[in-house]
Short mmCIF file of C-alpha atoms in Angstrom, two decimals:
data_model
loop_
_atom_site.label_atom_id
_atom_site.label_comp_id
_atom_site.label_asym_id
_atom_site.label_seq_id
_atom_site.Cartn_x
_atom_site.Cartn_y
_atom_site.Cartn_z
CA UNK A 1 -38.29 -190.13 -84.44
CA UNK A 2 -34.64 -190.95 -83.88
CA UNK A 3 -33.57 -189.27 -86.64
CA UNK A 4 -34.89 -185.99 -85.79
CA UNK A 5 -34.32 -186.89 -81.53
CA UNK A 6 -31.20 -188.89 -81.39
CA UNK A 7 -30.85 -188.54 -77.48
CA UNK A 8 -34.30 -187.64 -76.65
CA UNK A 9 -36.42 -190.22 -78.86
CA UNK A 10 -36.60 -193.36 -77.01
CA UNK A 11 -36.58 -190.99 -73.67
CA UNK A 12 -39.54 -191.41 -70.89
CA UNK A 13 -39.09 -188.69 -68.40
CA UNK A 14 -36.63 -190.12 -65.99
CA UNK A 15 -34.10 -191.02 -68.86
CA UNK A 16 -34.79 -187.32 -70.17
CA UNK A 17 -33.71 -185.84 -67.09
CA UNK A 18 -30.43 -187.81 -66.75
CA UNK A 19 -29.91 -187.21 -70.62
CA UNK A 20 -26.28 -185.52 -70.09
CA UNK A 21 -25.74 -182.03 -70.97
CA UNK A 22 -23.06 -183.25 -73.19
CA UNK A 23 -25.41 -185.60 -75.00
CA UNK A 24 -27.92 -183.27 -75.43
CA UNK A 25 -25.80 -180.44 -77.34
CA UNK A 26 -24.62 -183.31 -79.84
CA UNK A 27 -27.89 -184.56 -80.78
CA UNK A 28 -28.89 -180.56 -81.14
CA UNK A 29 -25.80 -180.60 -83.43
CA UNK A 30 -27.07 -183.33 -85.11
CA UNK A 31 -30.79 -181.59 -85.46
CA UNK A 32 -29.36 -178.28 -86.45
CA UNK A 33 -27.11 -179.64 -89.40
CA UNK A 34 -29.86 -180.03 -91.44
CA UNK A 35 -31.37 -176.43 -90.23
CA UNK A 36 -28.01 -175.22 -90.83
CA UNK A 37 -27.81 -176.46 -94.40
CA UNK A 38 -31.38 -174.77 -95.29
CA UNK A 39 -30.30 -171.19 -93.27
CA UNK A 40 -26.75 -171.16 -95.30
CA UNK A 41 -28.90 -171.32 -98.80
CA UNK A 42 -31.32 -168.94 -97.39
CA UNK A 43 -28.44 -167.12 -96.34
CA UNK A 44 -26.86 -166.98 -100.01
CA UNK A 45 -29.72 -165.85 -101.21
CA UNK A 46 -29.55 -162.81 -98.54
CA UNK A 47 -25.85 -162.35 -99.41
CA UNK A 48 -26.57 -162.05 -103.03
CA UNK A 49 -29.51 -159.77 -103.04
CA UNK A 50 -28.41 -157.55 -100.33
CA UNK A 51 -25.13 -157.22 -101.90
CA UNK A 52 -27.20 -156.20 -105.39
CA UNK A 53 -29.38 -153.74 -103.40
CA UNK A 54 -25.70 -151.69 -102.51
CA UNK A 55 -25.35 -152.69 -99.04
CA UNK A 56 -21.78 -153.44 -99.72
CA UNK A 57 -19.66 -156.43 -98.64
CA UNK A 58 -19.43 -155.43 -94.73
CA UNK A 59 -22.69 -154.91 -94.01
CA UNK A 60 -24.59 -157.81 -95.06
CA UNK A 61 -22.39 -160.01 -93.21
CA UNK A 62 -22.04 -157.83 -90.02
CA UNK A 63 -26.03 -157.93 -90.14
CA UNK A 64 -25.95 -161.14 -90.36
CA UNK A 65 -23.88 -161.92 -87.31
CA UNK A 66 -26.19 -159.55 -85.34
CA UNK A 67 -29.43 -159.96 -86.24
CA UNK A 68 -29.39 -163.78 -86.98
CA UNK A 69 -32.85 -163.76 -88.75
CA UNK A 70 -33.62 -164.52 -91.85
CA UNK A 71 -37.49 -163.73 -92.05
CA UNK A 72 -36.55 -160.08 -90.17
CA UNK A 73 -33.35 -159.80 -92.31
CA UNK A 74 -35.63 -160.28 -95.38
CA UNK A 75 -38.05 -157.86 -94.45
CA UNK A 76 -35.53 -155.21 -93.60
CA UNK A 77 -34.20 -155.79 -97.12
CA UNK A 78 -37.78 -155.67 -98.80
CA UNK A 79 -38.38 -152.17 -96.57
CA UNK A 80 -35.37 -150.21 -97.41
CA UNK A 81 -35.00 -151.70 -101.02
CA UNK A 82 -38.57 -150.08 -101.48
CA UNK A 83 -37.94 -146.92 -100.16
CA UNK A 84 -39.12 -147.32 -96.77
CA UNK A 85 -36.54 -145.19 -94.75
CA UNK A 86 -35.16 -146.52 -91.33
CA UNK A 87 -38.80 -146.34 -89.57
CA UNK A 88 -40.66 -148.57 -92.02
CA UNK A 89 -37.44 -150.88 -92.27
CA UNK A 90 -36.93 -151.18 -88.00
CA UNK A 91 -41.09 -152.07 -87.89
CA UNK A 92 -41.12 -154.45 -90.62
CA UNK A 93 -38.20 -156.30 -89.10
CA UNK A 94 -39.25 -155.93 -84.98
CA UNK A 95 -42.93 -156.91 -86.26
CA UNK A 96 -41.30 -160.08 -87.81
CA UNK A 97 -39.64 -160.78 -84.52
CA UNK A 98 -42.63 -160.30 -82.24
CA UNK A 99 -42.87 -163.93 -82.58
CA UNK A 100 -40.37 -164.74 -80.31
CA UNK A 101 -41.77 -162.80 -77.21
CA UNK A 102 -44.42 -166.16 -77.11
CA UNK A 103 -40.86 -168.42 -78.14
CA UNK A 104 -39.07 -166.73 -75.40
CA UNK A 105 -41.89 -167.32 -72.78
CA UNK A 106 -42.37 -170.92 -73.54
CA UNK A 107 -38.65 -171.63 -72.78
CA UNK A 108 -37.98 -169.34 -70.31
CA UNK A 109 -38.70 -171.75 -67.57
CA UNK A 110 -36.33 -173.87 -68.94
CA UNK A 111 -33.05 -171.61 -68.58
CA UNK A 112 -31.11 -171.05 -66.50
CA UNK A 113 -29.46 -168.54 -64.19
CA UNK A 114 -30.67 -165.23 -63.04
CA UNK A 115 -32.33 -162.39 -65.05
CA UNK A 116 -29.34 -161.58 -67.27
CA UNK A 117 -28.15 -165.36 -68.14
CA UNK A 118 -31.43 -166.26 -69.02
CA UNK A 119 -32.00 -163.56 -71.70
CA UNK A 120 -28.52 -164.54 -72.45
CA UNK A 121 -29.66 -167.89 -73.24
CA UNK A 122 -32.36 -166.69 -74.66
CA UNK A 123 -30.34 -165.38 -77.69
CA UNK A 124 -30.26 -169.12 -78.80
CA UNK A 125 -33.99 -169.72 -79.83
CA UNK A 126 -34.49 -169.55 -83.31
CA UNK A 127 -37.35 -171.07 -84.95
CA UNK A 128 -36.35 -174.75 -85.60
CA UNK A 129 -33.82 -174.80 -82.55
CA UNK A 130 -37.01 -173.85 -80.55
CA UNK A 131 -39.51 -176.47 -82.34
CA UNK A 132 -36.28 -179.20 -82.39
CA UNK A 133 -35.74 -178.67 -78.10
CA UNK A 134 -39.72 -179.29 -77.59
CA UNK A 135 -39.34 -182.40 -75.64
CA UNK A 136 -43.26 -182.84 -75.19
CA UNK A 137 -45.22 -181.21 -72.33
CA UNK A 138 -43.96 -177.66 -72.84
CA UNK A 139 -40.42 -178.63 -71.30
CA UNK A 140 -37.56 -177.66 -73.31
CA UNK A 141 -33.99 -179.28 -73.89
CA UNK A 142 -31.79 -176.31 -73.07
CA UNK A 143 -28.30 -178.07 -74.63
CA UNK A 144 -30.08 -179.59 -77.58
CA UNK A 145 -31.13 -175.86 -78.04
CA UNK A 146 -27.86 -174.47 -77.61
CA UNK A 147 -26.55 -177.08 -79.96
CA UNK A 148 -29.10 -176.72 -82.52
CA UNK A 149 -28.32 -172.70 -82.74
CA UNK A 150 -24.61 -173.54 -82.26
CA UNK A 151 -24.39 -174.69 -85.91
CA UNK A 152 -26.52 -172.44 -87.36
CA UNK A 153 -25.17 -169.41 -86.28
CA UNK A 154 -21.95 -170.13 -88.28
CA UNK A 155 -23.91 -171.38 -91.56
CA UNK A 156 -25.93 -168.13 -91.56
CA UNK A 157 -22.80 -166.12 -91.42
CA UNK A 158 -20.57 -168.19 -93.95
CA UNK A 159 -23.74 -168.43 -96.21
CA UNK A 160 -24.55 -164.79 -96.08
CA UNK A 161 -20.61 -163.98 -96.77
CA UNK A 162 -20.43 -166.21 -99.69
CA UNK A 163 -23.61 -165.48 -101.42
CA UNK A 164 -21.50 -161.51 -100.82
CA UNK A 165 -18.63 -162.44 -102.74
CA UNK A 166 -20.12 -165.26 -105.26
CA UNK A 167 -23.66 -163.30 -105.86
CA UNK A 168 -25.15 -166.37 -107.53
CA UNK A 169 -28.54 -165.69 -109.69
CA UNK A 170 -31.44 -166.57 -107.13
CA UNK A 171 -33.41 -167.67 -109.79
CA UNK A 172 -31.23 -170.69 -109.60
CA UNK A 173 -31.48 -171.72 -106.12
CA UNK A 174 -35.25 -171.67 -106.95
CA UNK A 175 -34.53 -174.05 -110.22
CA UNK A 176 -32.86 -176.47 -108.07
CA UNK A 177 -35.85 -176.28 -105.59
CA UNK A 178 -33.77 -175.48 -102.36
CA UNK A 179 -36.20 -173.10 -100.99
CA UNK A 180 -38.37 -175.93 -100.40
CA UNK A 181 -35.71 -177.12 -97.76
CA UNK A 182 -36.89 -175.07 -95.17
CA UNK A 183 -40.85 -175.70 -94.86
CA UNK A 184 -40.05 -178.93 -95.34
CA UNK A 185 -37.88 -178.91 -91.82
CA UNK A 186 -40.81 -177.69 -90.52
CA UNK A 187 -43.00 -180.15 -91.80
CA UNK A 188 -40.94 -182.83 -90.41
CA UNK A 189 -40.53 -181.52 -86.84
CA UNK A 190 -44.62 -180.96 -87.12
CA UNK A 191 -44.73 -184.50 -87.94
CA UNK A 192 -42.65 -185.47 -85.24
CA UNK A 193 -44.66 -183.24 -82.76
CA UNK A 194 -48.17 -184.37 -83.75
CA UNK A 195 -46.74 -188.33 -84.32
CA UNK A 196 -45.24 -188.14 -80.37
CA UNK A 197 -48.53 -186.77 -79.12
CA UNK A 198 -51.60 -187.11 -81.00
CA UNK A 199 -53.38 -184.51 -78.93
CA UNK A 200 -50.84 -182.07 -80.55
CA UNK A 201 -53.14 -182.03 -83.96
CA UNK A 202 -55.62 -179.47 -82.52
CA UNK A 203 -53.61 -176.94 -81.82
CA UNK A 204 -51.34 -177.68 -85.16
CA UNK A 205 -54.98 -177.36 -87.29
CA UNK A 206 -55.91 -174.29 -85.40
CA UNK A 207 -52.44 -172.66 -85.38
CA UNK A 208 -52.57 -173.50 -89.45
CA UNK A 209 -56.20 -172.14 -89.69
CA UNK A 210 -55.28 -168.64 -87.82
CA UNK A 211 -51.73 -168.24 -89.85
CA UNK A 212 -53.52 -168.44 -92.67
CA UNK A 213 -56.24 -165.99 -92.19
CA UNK A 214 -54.30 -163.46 -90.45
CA UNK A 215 -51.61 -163.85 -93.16
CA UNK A 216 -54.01 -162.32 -95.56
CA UNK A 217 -53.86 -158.57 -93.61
CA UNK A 218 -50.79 -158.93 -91.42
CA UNK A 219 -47.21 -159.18 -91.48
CA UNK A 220 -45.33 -162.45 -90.96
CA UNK A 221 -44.95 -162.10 -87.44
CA UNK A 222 -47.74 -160.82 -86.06
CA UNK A 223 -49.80 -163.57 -87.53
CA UNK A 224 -47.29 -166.24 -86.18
CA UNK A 225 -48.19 -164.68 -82.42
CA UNK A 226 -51.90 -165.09 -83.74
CA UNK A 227 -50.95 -168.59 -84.46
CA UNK A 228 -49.10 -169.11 -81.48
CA UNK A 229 -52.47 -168.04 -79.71
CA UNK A 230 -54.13 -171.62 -80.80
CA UNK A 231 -52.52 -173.15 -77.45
CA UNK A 232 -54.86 -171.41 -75.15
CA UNK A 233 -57.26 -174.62 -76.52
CA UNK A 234 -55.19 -176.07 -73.96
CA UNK A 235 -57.15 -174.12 -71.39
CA UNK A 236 -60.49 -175.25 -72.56
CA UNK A 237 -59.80 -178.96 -73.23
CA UNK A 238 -56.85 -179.27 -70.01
CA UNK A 239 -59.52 -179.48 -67.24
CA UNK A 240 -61.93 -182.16 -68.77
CA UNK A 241 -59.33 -184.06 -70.19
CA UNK A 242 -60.09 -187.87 -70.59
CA UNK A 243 -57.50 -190.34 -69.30
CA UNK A 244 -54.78 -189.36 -72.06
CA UNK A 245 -53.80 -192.55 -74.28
CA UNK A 246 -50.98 -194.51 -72.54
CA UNK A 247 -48.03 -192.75 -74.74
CA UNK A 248 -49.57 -189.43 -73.21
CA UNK A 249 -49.87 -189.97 -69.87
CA UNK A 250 -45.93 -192.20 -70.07
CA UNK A 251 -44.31 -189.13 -72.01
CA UNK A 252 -45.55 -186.08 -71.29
CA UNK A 253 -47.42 -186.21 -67.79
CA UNK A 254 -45.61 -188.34 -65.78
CA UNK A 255 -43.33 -185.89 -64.69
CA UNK A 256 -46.02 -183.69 -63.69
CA UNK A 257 -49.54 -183.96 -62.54
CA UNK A 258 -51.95 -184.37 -65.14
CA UNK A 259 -53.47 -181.37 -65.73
CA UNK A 260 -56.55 -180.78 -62.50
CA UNK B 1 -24.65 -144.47 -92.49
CA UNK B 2 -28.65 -145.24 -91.98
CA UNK B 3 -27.65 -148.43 -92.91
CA UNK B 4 -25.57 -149.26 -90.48
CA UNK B 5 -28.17 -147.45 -87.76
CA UNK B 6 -31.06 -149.41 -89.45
CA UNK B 7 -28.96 -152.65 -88.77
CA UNK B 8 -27.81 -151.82 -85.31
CA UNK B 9 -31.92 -151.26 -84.34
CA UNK B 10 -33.11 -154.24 -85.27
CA UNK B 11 -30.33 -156.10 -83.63
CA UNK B 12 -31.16 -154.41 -80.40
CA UNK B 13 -34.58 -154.86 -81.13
CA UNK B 14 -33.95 -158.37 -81.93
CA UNK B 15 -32.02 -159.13 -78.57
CA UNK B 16 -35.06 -157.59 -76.59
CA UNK B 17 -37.69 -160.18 -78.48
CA UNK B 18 -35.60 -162.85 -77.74
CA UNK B 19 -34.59 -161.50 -74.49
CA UNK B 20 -38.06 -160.33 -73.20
CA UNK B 21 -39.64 -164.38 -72.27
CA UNK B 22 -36.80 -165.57 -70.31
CA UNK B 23 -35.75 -162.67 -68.26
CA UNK B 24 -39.84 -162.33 -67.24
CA UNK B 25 -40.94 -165.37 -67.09
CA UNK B 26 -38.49 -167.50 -66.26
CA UNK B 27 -37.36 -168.84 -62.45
CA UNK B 28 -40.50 -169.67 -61.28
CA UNK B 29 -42.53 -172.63 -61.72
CA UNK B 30 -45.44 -172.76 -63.78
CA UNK B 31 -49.11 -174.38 -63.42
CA UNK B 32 -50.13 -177.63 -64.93
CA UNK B 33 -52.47 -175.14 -66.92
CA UNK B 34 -49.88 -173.08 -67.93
CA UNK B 35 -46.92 -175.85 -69.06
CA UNK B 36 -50.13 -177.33 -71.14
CA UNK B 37 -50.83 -174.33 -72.66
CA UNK B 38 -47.04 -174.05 -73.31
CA UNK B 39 -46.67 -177.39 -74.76
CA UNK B 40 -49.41 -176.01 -77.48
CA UNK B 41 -47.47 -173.65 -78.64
CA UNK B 42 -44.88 -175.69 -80.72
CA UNK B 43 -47.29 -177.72 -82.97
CA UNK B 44 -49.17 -174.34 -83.31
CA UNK B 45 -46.13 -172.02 -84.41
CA UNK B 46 -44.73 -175.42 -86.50
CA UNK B 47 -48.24 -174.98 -88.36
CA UNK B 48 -48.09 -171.11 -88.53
CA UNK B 49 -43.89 -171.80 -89.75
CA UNK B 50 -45.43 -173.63 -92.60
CA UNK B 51 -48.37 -171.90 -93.71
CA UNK B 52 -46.75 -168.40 -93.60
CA UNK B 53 -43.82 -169.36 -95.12
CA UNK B 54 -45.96 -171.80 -98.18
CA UNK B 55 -48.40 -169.19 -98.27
CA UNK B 56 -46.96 -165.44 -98.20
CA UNK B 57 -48.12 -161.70 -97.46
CA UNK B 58 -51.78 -162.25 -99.25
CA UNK B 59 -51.12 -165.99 -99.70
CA UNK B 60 -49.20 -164.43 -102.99
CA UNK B 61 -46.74 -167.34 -102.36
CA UNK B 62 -48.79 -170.15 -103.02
CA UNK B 63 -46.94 -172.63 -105.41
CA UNK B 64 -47.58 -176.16 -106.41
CA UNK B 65 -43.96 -177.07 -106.96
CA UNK B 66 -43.61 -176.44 -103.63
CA UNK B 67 -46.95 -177.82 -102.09
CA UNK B 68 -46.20 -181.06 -103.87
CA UNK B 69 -42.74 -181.11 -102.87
CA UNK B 70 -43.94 -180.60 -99.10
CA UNK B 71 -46.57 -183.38 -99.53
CA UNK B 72 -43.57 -185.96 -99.53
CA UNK B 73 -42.26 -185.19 -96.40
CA UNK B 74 -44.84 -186.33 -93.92
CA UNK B 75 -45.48 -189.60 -96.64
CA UNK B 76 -41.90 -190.70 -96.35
CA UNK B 77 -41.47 -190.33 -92.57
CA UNK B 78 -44.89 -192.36 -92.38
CA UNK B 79 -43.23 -195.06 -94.59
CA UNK B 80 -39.94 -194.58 -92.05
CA UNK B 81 -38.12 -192.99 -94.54
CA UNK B 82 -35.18 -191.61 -92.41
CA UNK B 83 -35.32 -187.40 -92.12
CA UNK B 84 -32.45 -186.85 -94.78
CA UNK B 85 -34.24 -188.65 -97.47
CA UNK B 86 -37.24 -187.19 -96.97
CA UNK B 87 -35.89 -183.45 -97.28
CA UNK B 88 -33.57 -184.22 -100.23
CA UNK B 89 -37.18 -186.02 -102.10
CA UNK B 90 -39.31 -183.08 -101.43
CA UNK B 91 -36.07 -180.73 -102.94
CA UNK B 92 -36.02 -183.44 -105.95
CA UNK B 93 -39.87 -182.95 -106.75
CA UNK B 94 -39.90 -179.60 -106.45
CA UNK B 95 -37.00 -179.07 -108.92
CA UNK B 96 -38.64 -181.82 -111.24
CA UNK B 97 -41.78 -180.17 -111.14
CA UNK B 98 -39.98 -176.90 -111.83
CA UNK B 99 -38.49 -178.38 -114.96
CA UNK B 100 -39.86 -175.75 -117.85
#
């Protein structure tokens, strides 16, 4: 989807590789301004409440510039706000996170540099930065990344600082039906994931299937690594796989052997 | 003063989940089993993105406002609506649908 891809869509493997770094970080721009215009009203909405809970003006912000999560800064807010000290608040918020220890090892091949410039690098996968790099075939655009999280970092901030100083009633960003923006990123990219590679829908059904049964009796995050589980299918269906339709075997295996 | 310690854990905390993947697993190259099993992963996080997020702790998040409003999305990018349009429809019909 060229809207979604700019630089990558019309790519087969060869034109992927030469895609130039340069290239790459502007079509993550590109990607992330529409992430970056869902985190700032998310972030307004953290601004305002965390400001209303008595965190002060600093704080929010500074934890926003930190942290640079809104589903752990949410929970943290939700823990302390109901009493739950500095134990309950640091769980909620690392349990929230877990999800990007299976993030983090899906891209990891994909950086670059030595231990300590890789976790650097790591620092830029957020949730739609991550899905938006995908390129098909577990391989990762590392600029497109970088350029995804590169304008969202400064939306989150500016978001969280106004919502700080303007403290606008959330019940109105819900009116005006903004908090739909965000699932509905999500949606997209899904679309654009299953639409480049049909085979995608089995581990998109299963990954819905487990979220929403583990959501029931765990926290956000450790049902998104239960979710994240759904691509070991890929170890079941890999071997015996069928010639892959033509788009398959032209995008996504070319460049390596199709699976033995 | 816990505040600020609260906030400075989960940022270190945060910077370990993040930094944990890449500093592990990364410089090395993987299996054809393994990159396959990698390239599951997005559609099935996407999924779990949406349903945890539409859903909620105990699916108490479950609204129609924003169900319909999500239904859009993939039905305009079908029609080649381009990604823009789409998000600012499913927006509009949520907020008409939210219209008391």
């Amino acid at each position: 989807m060229g809207s979604l891809r700019s630089a990558q869509a019309d790519a087969s493997p060869s034109a992927k590789a030469a895609a130039s770094p340069r290239a790459s970080f502007v079509s993550g721009l590109k990607t992330g301004s529409g992430l970056a215009a869902a985190a700032f009203l998310l972030a307004v909405s953290f601004g305002a409440i965390s400001t209303s809970q008595g965190w002060g003006h600093l704080a929010p912000v500074i934890c926003s510039m930190a942290v640079f999560s809104g589903s752990a800064q949410f929970a943290l807010l939700a823990t302390l706000g109901s009493g739950g000290g500095i134990t309950g608040a640091v769980t909620s918020a690392a349990l929230v996170n877990s999800r990007f220890i299976p993030m983090g090892i899906a891209v990891a091949g994909d950086l670059r540099g030595g231990r300590i410039r890789r976790a650097l690098e790591g620092q830029a996968v957020v949730d739609g930065s991550w899905a938006a790099a995908h390129l098909g075939g577990g391989r990762f655009d590392r600029y497109l990344l970088f350029g995804a999280t590169a304008i969202q970092w400064p939306a989150w901030v500016a978001g969280t600082a106004l919502g700080v100083v303007v403290s606008p009633d959330p019940d109105l960003l819900h009116r005006l039906g903004l908090d739909v923006l965000t699932p509905a990123l999500f949606v997209a990219l899904l679309f654009d994931e299953v639409r480049r590679e049909r085979i995608n829908r089995l581990p998109a059904l299963l990954g819905a299937a487990l979220a929403a049964g583990l959501i029931v009796f765990l926290p956000a995050g450790p049902a998104l690594v239960g979710a994240a589980l759904a691509a070991l299918v890929a170890l079941f269906r890999a071997p015996a796989a069928p010639a892959p339709p033509p788009e398959d075997v032209h995008r996504v295996h070319s460049d390596e052997q199709v699976a033995p | 003063m816990t505040l600020w310690l609260t906030i400075a854990a989960v940022a270190a905390l945060s910077f370990t989940c993040k930094a944990f993947g890449p500093a592990l697993f990364g410089g090395r190259t993987l299996s054809p089993r393994v990159r396959s099993v990698i390239a599951f992963t997005a559609p099935a996080l996407l999924a779990g993105f949406i349903v945890v997020d539409v859903l909620g702790p105990r699916w108490s998040a479950v609204d129609l406002t924003v169900l319909a409003g999500l239904a859009v999305v993939p039905l305009l990018l079908w029609r080649r609506a381009p990604l823009p349009v789409a998000l600012v429809a499913a927006v509009a019909v949520t907020a008409l649908l939210r219209i008391p």
